[in-house]
mmCIF file of C-alpha atoms and ligand atoms in Angstrom:
data_model
loop_
_atom_site.group_PDB
_atom_site.id
_atom_site.type_symbol
_atom_site.label_atom_id
_atom_site.label_comp_id
_atom_site.label_asym_id
_atom_site.label_seq_id
_atom_site.Cartn_x
_atom_site.Cartn_y
_atom_site.Cartn_z
ATOM 1 C CA MET A 1 7.157 -5.893 -1.731
ATOM 2 C CA LYS A 2 10.950 -5.806 -2.100
ATOM 3 C CA TRP A 3 13.255 -7.859 0.205
ATOM 4 C CA SER A 4 10.423 -10.777 0.500
ATOM 5 C CA PHE A 5 10.110 -14.397 -0.788
ATOM 6 C CA LYS A 6 7.783 -16.341 -1.702
ATOM 7 C CA LEU A 7 6.563 -19.403 0.725
ATOM 8 C CA GLY A 8 3.593 -20.820 -1.589
ATOM 9 C CA THR A 9 0.401 -19.660 -3.024
ATOM 10 C CA VAL A 10 -3.147 -20.696 -1.298
ATOM 11 C CA ALA A 11 -6.203 -20.378 -2.827
ATOM 12 C CA GLY A 12 -4.674 -18.585 -5.815
ATOM 13 C CA THR A 13 -3.289 -15.944 -2.802
ATOM 14 C CA GLU A 14 0.481 -15.540 -2.786
ATOM 15 C CA VAL A 15 2.113 -15.877 0.965
ATOM 16 C CA ARG A 16 5.236 -13.771 1.209
ATOM 17 C CA ILE A 17 7.899 -13.513 4.149
ATOM 18 C CA HIS A 18 9.669 -10.322 4.604
ATOM 19 C CA VAL A 19 13.802 -10.946 5.655
ATOM 20 C CA THR A 20 13.214 -9.007 8.317
ATOM 21 C CA PHE A 21 11.246 -11.772 9.805
ATOM 22 C CA PHE A 22 13.867 -13.554 9.859
ATOM 23 C CA ILE A 23 15.447 -10.625 12.649
ATOM 24 C CA LEU A 24 12.869 -11.048 14.363
ATOM 25 C CA LEU A 25 12.960 -15.090 15.113
ATOM 26 C CA ALA A 26 16.851 -14.500 15.688
ATOM 27 C CA PHE A 27 15.854 -12.212 18.342
ATOM 28 C CA VAL A 28 13.530 -14.024 19.876
ATOM 29 C CA ALA A 29 16.016 -17.166 19.845
ATOM 30 C CA MET A 30 18.832 -15.084 21.748
ATOM 31 C CA GLN A 31 16.295 -13.735 23.549
ATOM 32 C CA GLY A 32 15.144 -17.893 24.579
ATOM 33 C CA MET A 33 18.445 -18.874 24.870
ATOM 34 C CA SER A 34 19.598 -16.140 27.454
ATOM 35 C CA GLY A 35 16.799 -17.035 29.597
ATOM 36 C CA GLY A 36 18.570 -19.823 31.382
ATOM 37 C CA GLN A 37 17.556 -23.227 28.929
ATOM 38 C CA GLY A 38 19.873 -22.561 26.243
ATOM 39 C CA MET A 39 18.986 -24.254 23.247
ATOM 40 C CA ALA A 40 15.605 -25.732 24.668
ATOM 41 C CA GLY A 41 14.869 -22.125 25.597
ATOM 42 C CA ALA A 42 15.790 -20.748 22.150
ATOM 43 C CA LEU A 43 13.756 -23.207 20.354
ATOM 44 C CA ASP A 44 10.159 -22.675 22.587
ATOM 45 C CA ALA A 45 10.714 -19.144 22.035
ATOM 46 C CA VAL A 46 11.421 -19.743 17.902
ATOM 47 C CA LEU A 47 8.229 -21.785 18.165
ATOM 48 C CA PHE A 48 5.793 -19.519 19.908
ATOM 49 C CA VAL A 49 7.042 -16.612 17.860
ATOM 50 C CA SER A 50 5.894 -19.180 14.653
ATOM 51 C CA ALA A 51 2.886 -19.814 15.620
ATOM 52 C CA ALA A 52 1.878 -16.521 16.851
ATOM 53 C CA PHE A 53 2.502 -15.304 13.250
ATOM 54 C CA VAL A 54 0.772 -18.290 11.507
ATOM 55 C CA CYS A 55 -2.353 -16.750 13.491
ATOM 56 C CA VAL A 56 -1.321 -13.267 11.777
ATOM 57 C CA LEU A 57 -1.778 -15.429 8.281
ATOM 58 C CA LEU A 58 -4.762 -16.978 9.560
ATOM 59 C CA HIS A 59 -6.370 -13.221 10.668
ATOM 60 C CA GLU A 60 -5.355 -11.883 7.176
ATOM 61 C CA PHE A 61 -7.067 -14.567 5.258
ATOM 62 C CA GLY A 62 -9.894 -14.014 7.526
ATOM 63 C CA HIS A 63 -9.909 -10.828 4.946
ATOM 64 C CA VAL A 64 -8.909 -12.387 2.031
ATOM 65 C CA PHE A 65 -11.554 -15.103 1.783
ATOM 66 C CA ALA A 66 -14.602 -12.388 2.704
ATOM 67 C CA ALA A 67 -13.135 -10.262 0.222
ATOM 68 C CA ARG A 68 -13.290 -13.130 -2.228
ATOM 69 C CA GLY A 69 -16.865 -13.009 -1.895
ATOM 70 C CA TYR A 70 -17.667 -9.787 -3.225
ATOM 71 C CA GLY A 71 -15.601 -10.619 -6.052
ATOM 72 C CA ILE A 72 -12.196 -9.010 -4.768
ATOM 73 C CA ARG A 73 -9.283 -10.790 -5.371
ATOM 74 C CA THR A 74 -5.647 -10.653 -3.515
ATOM 75 C CA PRO A 75 -2.819 -11.396 -5.210
ATOM 76 C CA ASP A 76 -0.287 -11.337 -1.812
ATOM 77 C CA ILE A 77 -0.006 -11.670 1.688
ATOM 78 C CA THR A 78 3.390 -10.654 3.012
ATOM 79 C CA LEU A 79 4.578 -11.461 6.650
ATOM 80 C CA LEU A 80 6.383 -8.676 8.212
ATOM 81 C CA PRO A 81 7.612 -8.311 12.134
ATOM 82 C CA ILE A 82 4.816 -6.181 12.537
ATOM 83 C CA GLY A 83 2.693 -8.259 11.309
ATOM 84 C CA GLY A 84 0.594 -9.288 8.117
ATOM 85 C CA VAL A 85 -0.541 -7.235 4.865
ATOM 86 C CA ALA A 86 -2.890 -8.845 2.854
ATOM 87 C CA ARG A 87 -2.877 -6.235 -0.713
ATOM 88 C CA LEU A 88 -6.619 -6.188 -1.650
ATOM 89 C CA GLU A 89 -6.611 -5.866 -5.526
ATOM 90 C CA ARG A 90 -9.391 -2.729 -4.552
ATOM 91 C CA MET A 91 -11.092 -1.874 -1.087
ATOM 92 C CA PRO A 92 -14.609 -2.527 -0.932
ATOM 93 C CA GLU A 93 -16.202 0.871 -0.958
ATOM 94 C CA LYS A 94 -20.030 0.067 -0.062
ATOM 95 C CA PRO A 95 -20.022 0.281 3.873
ATOM 96 C CA MET A 96 -21.624 -3.465 4.067
ATOM 97 C CA GLN A 97 -18.538 -4.923 1.903
ATOM 98 C CA GLU A 98 -15.955 -3.064 4.007
ATOM 99 C CA LEU A 99 -17.384 -3.570 7.161
ATOM 100 C CA VAL A 100 -17.464 -7.672 6.698
ATOM 101 C CA VAL A 101 -14.088 -7.592 4.672
ATOM 102 C CA ALA A 102 -12.558 -5.897 8.268
ATOM 103 C CA ILE A 103 -14.204 -7.514 10.594
ATOM 104 C CA CYS A 104 -13.480 -11.672 9.179
ATOM 105 C CA GLY A 105 -9.790 -11.127 10.300
ATOM 106 C CA PRO A 106 -10.004 -10.588 13.878
ATOM 107 C CA LEU A 107 -12.876 -12.975 13.828
ATOM 108 C CA VAL A 108 -10.537 -15.475 13.369
ATOM 109 C CA ASN A 109 -8.671 -14.585 16.116
ATOM 110 C CA VAL A 110 -11.546 -14.726 18.440
ATOM 111 C CA ALA A 111 -12.446 -18.125 16.655
ATOM 112 C CA ILE A 112 -8.742 -19.467 17.446
ATOM 113 C CA SER A 113 -8.628 -18.355 20.917
ATOM 114 C CA ALA A 114 -12.141 -19.820 21.226
ATOM 115 C CA ALA A 115 -10.812 -23.268 20.450
ATOM 116 C CA ILE A 116 -7.551 -23.099 22.620
ATOM 117 C CA SER A 117 -9.712 -22.480 25.463
ATOM 118 C CA THR A 118 -11.974 -25.250 24.972
ATOM 119 C CA PHE A 119 -9.408 -27.789 23.749
ATOM 120 C CA LEU A 120 -7.534 -26.652 27.518
ATOM 121 C CA GLY A 121 -11.007 -26.304 29.254
ATOM 122 C CA LEU A 122 -11.465 -30.467 27.759
ATOM 123 C CA SER A 123 -8.006 -31.321 28.160
ATOM 124 C CA LEU A 124 -8.610 -30.131 32.359
ATOM 125 C CA VAL A 125 -11.739 -31.876 32.646
ATOM 126 C CA LEU A 126 -10.446 -35.666 31.237
ATOM 127 C CA ASN A 127 -6.387 -34.671 32.666
ATOM 128 C CA PRO A 128 -6.852 -33.071 36.126
ATOM 129 C CA ASP A 129 -2.766 -33.161 36.900
ATOM 130 C CA ILE A 130 -2.059 -31.105 34.046
ATOM 131 C CA HIS A 131 0.550 -28.534 34.868
ATOM 132 C CA PHE A 132 0.277 -25.512 32.881
ATOM 133 C CA GLU A 133 3.477 -24.247 33.041
ATOM 134 C CA GLN A 134 4.888 -26.827 31.368
ATOM 135 C CA SER A 135 2.170 -28.655 28.399
ATOM 136 C CA GLY A 136 -0.603 -26.201 28.556
ATOM 137 C CA HIS A 137 1.705 -22.670 28.436
ATOM 138 C CA PHE A 138 2.195 -22.679 24.972
ATOM 139 C CA TRP A 139 -1.057 -22.856 24.358
ATOM 140 C CA GLU A 140 -2.209 -20.497 27.056
ATOM 141 C CA LYS A 141 0.407 -18.005 25.791
ATOM 142 C CA LEU A 142 -1.354 -18.521 21.978
ATOM 143 C CA MET A 143 -4.730 -17.749 23.165
ATOM 144 C CA VAL A 144 -3.278 -14.644 25.224
ATOM 145 C CA TRP A 145 -2.032 -13.489 21.924
ATOM 146 C CA ASN A 146 -5.082 -14.062 19.220
ATOM 147 C CA LEU A 147 -7.042 -12.034 22.418
ATOM 148 C CA PHE A 148 -4.186 -9.584 21.833
ATOM 149 C CA MET A 149 -4.318 -9.471 18.492
ATOM 150 C CA VAL A 150 -8.104 -8.665 18.700
ATOM 151 C CA ALA A 151 -8.160 -6.046 20.722
ATOM 152 C CA PHE A 152 -5.053 -4.398 18.904
ATOM 153 C CA ASN A 153 -7.123 -5.085 15.402
ATOM 154 C CA LEU A 154 -10.104 -3.315 16.183
ATOM 155 C CA ILE A 155 -8.671 0.261 17.313
ATOM 156 C CA PRO A 156 -10.526 2.624 15.539
ATOM 157 C CA ALA A 157 -7.523 3.888 13.983
ATOM 158 C CA PHE A 158 -6.764 3.349 9.891
ATOM 159 C CA PRO A 159 -4.954 1.313 9.503
ATOM 160 C CA MET A 160 -6.014 -1.117 11.634
ATOM 161 C CA ASP A 161 -9.097 -3.316 11.143
ATOM 162 C CA GLY A 162 -10.925 -0.984 13.678
ATOM 163 C CA GLY A 163 -10.189 1.757 11.516
ATOM 164 C CA ARG A 164 -12.398 0.366 8.674
ATOM 165 C CA VAL A 165 -14.835 -1.321 10.587
ATOM 166 C CA PHE A 166 -15.498 3.015 12.168
ATOM 167 C CA ARG A 167 -15.696 4.278 8.838
ATOM 168 C CA ALA A 168 -17.675 1.823 7.737
ATOM 169 C CA LEU A 169 -20.350 2.146 10.931
ATOM 170 C CA LEU A 170 -19.955 5.975 9.367
ATOM 171 C CA GLY A 171 -20.528 4.924 5.715
ATOM 172 C CA PHE A 172 -24.133 4.175 6.594
ATOM 173 C CA PHE A 173 -25.169 8.053 7.458
ATOM 174 C CA VAL A 174 -22.204 10.014 5.685
ATOM 175 C CA ASP A 175 -20.499 9.815 1.915
ATOM 176 C CA PHE A 176 -17.436 7.614 1.517
ATOM 177 C CA GLU A 177 -15.185 10.574 1.658
ATOM 178 C CA ARG A 178 -16.177 11.884 5.214
ATOM 179 C CA ALA A 179 -16.498 8.833 6.813
ATOM 180 C CA THR A 180 -12.822 8.649 5.786
ATOM 181 C CA ARG A 181 -11.836 11.776 7.076
ATOM 182 C CA TRP A 182 -13.872 11.623 10.339
ATOM 183 C CA ALA A 183 -12.429 8.272 11.120
ATOM 184 C CA ALA A 184 -9.192 9.165 9.966
ATOM 185 C CA GLY A 185 -9.443 12.209 12.637
ATOM 186 C CA LEU A 186 -10.554 9.473 15.181
ATOM 187 C CA GLY A 187 -7.453 7.739 14.592
ATOM 188 C CA GLN A 188 -5.247 10.416 14.798
ATOM 189 C CA ALA A 189 -6.892 11.592 18.049
ATOM 190 C CA ILE A 190 -6.010 8.128 19.727
ATOM 191 C CA ALA A 191 -2.506 8.358 18.713
ATOM 192 C CA VAL A 192 -2.095 11.628 19.555
ATOM 193 C CA MET A 193 -3.947 10.669 23.256
ATOM 194 C CA ALA A 194 -1.759 7.545 23.661
ATOM 195 C CA GLY A 195 1.387 9.031 22.768
ATOM 196 C CA LEU A 196 0.264 12.215 25.810
ATOM 197 C CA TRP A 197 -0.586 8.977 28.299
ATOM 198 C CA MET A 198 2.482 7.747 27.583
ATOM 199 C CA LEU A 199 5.051 10.933 27.699
ATOM 200 C CA LEU A 200 2.657 11.855 30.959
ATOM 201 C CA SER A 201 2.574 8.895 32.659
ATOM 202 C CA GLY A 202 6.903 8.710 32.444
ATOM 203 C CA ASN A 203 5.670 5.074 30.670
ATOM 204 C CA VAL A 204 7.466 5.484 27.549
ATOM 205 C CA SER A 205 7.796 2.669 25.687
ATOM 206 C CA PRO A 206 10.084 3.755 22.309
ATOM 207 C CA VAL A 207 8.017 0.743 20.390
ATOM 208 C CA LEU A 208 4.657 2.221 21.469
ATOM 209 C CA ILE A 209 5.285 5.993 20.758
ATOM 210 C CA LEU A 210 6.424 4.411 17.413
ATOM 211 C CA ILE A 211 3.532 2.666 16.173
ATOM 212 C CA ALA A 212 1.323 5.766 17.473
ATOM 213 C CA PHE A 213 3.360 7.919 15.405
ATOM 214 C CA PHE A 214 2.705 5.168 12.095
ATOM 215 C CA VAL A 215 -0.644 5.168 13.009
ATOM 216 C CA PHE A 216 -1.199 9.332 13.049
ATOM 217 C CA ILE A 217 0.537 9.080 9.229
ATOM 218 C CA ALA A 218 -1.013 5.929 8.092
ATOM 219 C CA ALA A 219 -4.430 8.093 8.705
ATOM 220 C CA GLY A 220 -3.385 10.985 7.581
ATOM 221 C CA GLN A 221 -2.510 9.268 4.123
ATOM 222 C CA GLU A 222 -5.697 6.963 4.120
ATOM 223 C CA ALA A 223 -7.690 10.189 3.994
ATOM 224 C CA SER A 224 -5.819 12.087 1.717
ATOM 225 C CA ALA A 225 -5.692 9.135 -0.758
ATOM 226 C CA VAL A 226 -9.508 9.072 -0.814
ATOM 227 C CA SER A 227 -10.138 12.460 -0.994
ATOM 228 C CA GLN A 228 -7.980 12.454 -4.494
ATOM 229 C CA ARG A 229 -9.563 9.226 -5.420
ATOM 230 C CA GLN A 230 -12.537 11.717 -5.100
ATOM 231 C CA ALA A 231 -11.154 14.766 -7.040
ATOM 232 C CA PHE A 232 -10.515 12.194 -10.023
ATOM 233 C CA GLN A 233 -13.674 10.932 -10.251
ATOM 234 C CA GLY A 234 -15.334 11.124 -13.517
ATOM 235 C CA LEU A 235 -12.367 12.817 -14.896
ATOM 236 C CA ARG A 236 -10.657 11.372 -18.482
ATOM 237 C CA VAL A 237 -7.261 11.923 -19.754
ATOM 238 C CA GLU A 238 -8.475 14.470 -22.149
ATOM 239 C CA ASP A 239 -9.219 16.293 -19.212
ATOM 240 C CA ALA A 240 -5.509 16.539 -18.073
ATOM 241 C CA MET A 241 -3.208 16.128 -20.555
ATOM 242 C CA VAL A 242 -0.989 18.820 -22.329
ATOM 243 C CA THR A 243 -2.236 19.229 -25.769
ATOM 244 C CA ASP A 244 0.091 22.184 -26.704
ATOM 245 C CA PHE A 245 4.033 20.201 -27.074
ATOM 246 C CA HIS A 246 6.287 20.067 -29.404
ATOM 247 C CA THR A 247 7.822 16.774 -31.072
ATOM 248 C CA ILE A 248 11.139 15.970 -32.214
ATOM 249 C CA PRO A 249 12.351 14.204 -35.326
ATOM 250 C CA SER A 250 15.219 11.118 -35.322
ATOM 251 C CA SER A 251 17.335 13.638 -36.897
ATOM 252 C CA ALA A 252 17.492 15.949 -34.573
ATOM 253 C CA LEU A 253 20.871 16.519 -32.468
ATOM 254 C CA LEU A 254 21.018 17.783 -28.551
ATOM 255 C CA ARG A 255 21.753 21.042 -29.601
ATOM 256 C CA ASP A 256 18.300 21.224 -31.210
ATOM 257 C CA VAL A 257 16.335 19.661 -28.249
ATOM 258 C CA VAL A 258 18.517 21.887 -25.859
ATOM 259 C CA ALA A 259 17.228 25.064 -28.178
ATOM 260 C CA LEU A 260 13.597 23.882 -27.610
ATOM 261 C CA LEU A 261 14.258 23.514 -23.664
ATOM 262 C CA LEU A 262 15.336 27.250 -23.200
ATOM 263 C CA SER A 263 12.484 28.643 -25.615
ATOM 264 C CA GLY A 264 9.504 26.961 -23.572
ATOM 265 C CA ASN A 265 8.704 25.337 -20.458
ATOM 266 C CA GLN A 266 8.363 21.927 -21.826
ATOM 267 C CA HIS A 267 10.691 18.648 -19.623
ATOM 268 C CA ASP A 268 9.542 15.677 -21.756
ATOM 269 C CA PHE A 269 10.036 15.758 -25.713
ATOM 270 C CA PRO A 270 8.754 12.725 -27.329
ATOM 271 C CA MET A 271 10.561 11.527 -30.736
ATOM 272 C CA ILE A 272 8.219 10.982 -33.988
ATOM 273 C CA ASP A 273 10.300 9.005 -37.211
ATOM 274 C CA ALA A 274 9.146 9.907 -40.701
ATOM 275 C CA ARG A 275 5.751 8.072 -40.783
ATOM 276 C CA GLY A 276 4.487 10.425 -37.168
ATOM 277 C CA ASP A 277 4.998 7.028 -35.060
ATOM 278 C CA LEU A 278 6.201 7.697 -31.454
ATOM 279 C CA LEU A 279 9.837 6.101 -31.159
ATOM 280 C CA GLY A 280 10.197 7.185 -27.145
ATOM 281 C CA ILE A 281 10.913 10.487 -25.152
ATOM 282 C CA ILE A 282 13.533 12.583 -24.279
ATOM 283 C CA THR A 283 13.536 13.747 -20.792
ATOM 284 C CA ARG A 284 15.218 17.051 -18.834
ATOM 285 C CA GLN A 285 17.293 15.279 -16.883
ATOM 286 C CA ARG A 286 19.223 12.637 -19.551
ATOM 287 C CA LEU A 287 19.686 15.434 -22.177
ATOM 288 C CA ILE A 288 21.708 17.558 -19.170
ATOM 289 C CA SER A 289 23.639 14.354 -18.559
ATOM 290 C CA ALA A 290 23.957 13.421 -21.990
ATOM 291 C CA LEU A 291 25.566 17.298 -22.974
ATOM 292 C CA THR A 292 28.201 16.833 -20.822
ATOM 293 C CA GLU A 293 29.194 13.341 -21.473
ATOM 294 C CA HIS A 294 28.825 13.931 -25.250
ATOM 295 C CA GLY A 295 28.489 17.420 -26.346
ATOM 296 C CA PRO A 296 25.563 19.330 -27.997
ATOM 297 C CA LEU A 297 26.413 17.899 -31.860
ATOM 298 C CA HIS A 298 25.695 14.084 -30.408
ATOM 299 C CA PRO A 299 22.379 12.728 -31.691
ATOM 300 C CA ALA A 300 19.396 12.686 -29.926
ATOM 301 C CA GLU A 301 18.208 8.944 -30.608
ATOM 302 C CA SER A 302 21.148 7.903 -28.580
ATOM 303 C CA ILE A 303 19.473 9.316 -25.190
ATOM 304 C CA LEU A 304 15.949 7.696 -26.211
ATOM 305 C CA ILE A 305 13.386 6.368 -23.320
ATOM 306 C CA PRO A 306 11.471 4.367 -25.091
ATOM 307 C CA CYS A 307 8.001 4.047 -23.372
ATOM 308 C CA ASP A 308 6.445 0.915 -22.392
ATOM 309 C CA LEU A 309 3.024 1.858 -20.858
ATOM 310 C CA GLN A 310 0.773 4.339 -23.206
ATOM 311 C CA ALA A 311 -2.781 5.705 -23.024
ATOM 312 C CA THR A 312 -5.840 6.778 -24.395
ATOM 313 C CA PRO A 313 -7.373 10.736 -24.251
ATOM 314 C CA ARG A 314 -10.838 8.607 -22.796
ATOM 315 C CA MET A 315 -9.249 6.480 -20.389
ATOM 316 C CA ASP A 316 -9.673 6.902 -16.475
ATOM 317 C CA LEU A 317 -7.675 9.553 -15.238
ATOM 318 C CA ALA A 318 -6.588 7.287 -11.472
ATOM 319 C CA GLU A 319 -5.614 4.248 -14.027
ATOM 320 C CA ALA A 320 -3.798 6.590 -16.443
ATOM 321 C CA LEU A 321 -2.397 7.965 -13.114
ATOM 322 C CA THR A 322 -1.126 4.431 -12.219
ATOM 323 C CA ALA A 323 0.416 4.010 -15.601
ATOM 324 C CA LEU A 324 2.064 7.325 -15.086
ATOM 325 C CA ASP A 325 3.769 5.708 -12.053
ATOM 326 C CA ALA A 326 4.564 2.183 -13.115
ATOM 327 C CA GLY A 327 5.813 3.108 -16.754
ATOM 328 C CA THR A 328 9.659 4.062 -17.973
ATOM 329 C CA CYS A 329 8.588 7.674 -18.896
ATOM 330 C CA SER A 330 8.226 10.787 -16.949
ATOM 331 C CA ALA A 331 5.901 11.646 -19.354
ATOM 332 C CA LEU A 332 2.728 9.019 -20.683
ATOM 333 C CA PRO A 333 2.428 9.313 -24.517
ATOM 334 C CA VAL A 334 -1.190 9.592 -24.973
ATOM 335 C CA MET A 335 -1.933 7.774 -28.089
ATOM 336 C CA ASP A 336 -5.544 8.172 -30.174
ATOM 337 C CA ALA A 337 -7.286 5.189 -29.845
ATOM 338 C CA TYR A 338 -8.204 5.598 -34.207
ATOM 339 C CA SER A 339 -5.081 7.221 -35.838
ATOM 340 C CA GLY A 340 -2.534 5.475 -33.518
ATOM 341 C CA ARG A 341 -0.941 8.795 -33.660
ATOM 342 C CA LEU A 342 0.531 10.887 -30.745
ATOM 343 C CA VAL A 343 -1.805 13.268 -29.698
ATOM 344 C CA GLY A 344 -1.005 14.371 -25.929
ATOM 345 C CA LEU A 345 0.761 14.386 -23.480
ATOM 346 C CA LEU A 346 -0.019 13.464 -19.508
ATOM 347 C CA THR A 347 3.315 14.131 -16.313
ATOM 348 C CA ALA A 348 2.122 14.339 -12.873
ATOM 349 C CA GLU A 349 3.013 18.591 -13.098
ATOM 350 C CA ASN A 350 -0.014 19.457 -15.162
ATOM 351 C CA VAL A 351 -2.220 16.581 -13.032
ATOM 352 C CA GLY A 352 -1.520 18.295 -10.170
ATOM 353 C CA GLU A 353 -2.275 22.169 -12.041
ATOM 354 C CA LEU A 354 -5.783 20.380 -12.565
ATOM 355 C CA LEU A 355 -6.293 19.591 -9.161
ATOM 356 C CA MET A 356 -5.715 23.282 -7.585
ATOM 357 C CA VAL A 357 -7.453 24.160 -10.287
ATOM 358 C CA ARG A 358 -10.349 22.002 -9.219
ATOM 359 C CA THR A 359 -9.830 22.801 -5.622
ATOM 360 C CA ALA A 360 -9.923 26.122 -5.985
ATOM 361 C CA LEU A 361 -13.799 26.073 -7.815
ATOM 362 C CA ARG A 362 -15.094 23.330 -5.987
ATOM 363 C CA ARG A 363 -14.059 26.250 -2.996
ATOM 364 C CA ALA A 364 -15.398 29.298 -5.145
HETATM 365 ZN ZN1 ZN B 401 -6.614 -7.676 9.977
#
């Protein structure tokens, strides 16, 4: 995640903090300061928010350690002003595993509030003269914060843990895709109802409206990501790659590539050297801007983009699409595993076409 920096590594998981988090700290410090207690008030406020976020972090580690039990690693956790995000390597798709991973976050907060209430109860017994406003106040607030985290996270809507718990429970009865669709639908319904309720009651809180909106979008995204993954299941690169394409020699001029561009609907042109090895790809966008700058007689090799990632025909399509997204080239070169020769091109456009065809066939 951009604009975040590393705090440290705990049990193989990098803990990062987003810079906007410090804006939150500055904001609560200012609020604390204006509360009439000056610096002491500011310090109190910052201390409490920091403690609250330590609880958020522990919540995320609840997920991390549960996932690790199933062999799923978590490369990093990022703390944002709105909470923590643990980036799991993959999501468990077995209902039982998803249930356990999702529930272990809120369970940490249950444990923390139980510990605090025991501690408060004990100190009350040991020292009956205790004044809550002074010594106990901080811990009392932290306990309430943890209970709030449990309640908020268990709302059955993506991306909250409750959405995953609900999907996992549905997953015992229906398939993963349908469970996701139902869980996403419930999440969106809750978001809409919360929004409507706020509007009708005249109790409009901009923050809550924003959260409802965010939940609505996230639920839809979760559903479409799952149905896309489902659509790609069992597909390989060779099912989607373009095999009918032009290549250009390293001696070509911009003029030659323009001629090819205008004669067909290919946008990305692989350049091949005399031995037949791939040098890189020339994209339409680069070609057009180079024409303005250098004219048609400029060597095409000067605007070549070397491709850092490649695929093979038997590669899993979903995996290749990740490489297409991450790579430098707008078309992923597909190389024959034995000869090392270029045998195809994978572009977002033709994967989109393949999806449309698959969807049409499934409906037929
Ligand atoms: Zn969680």
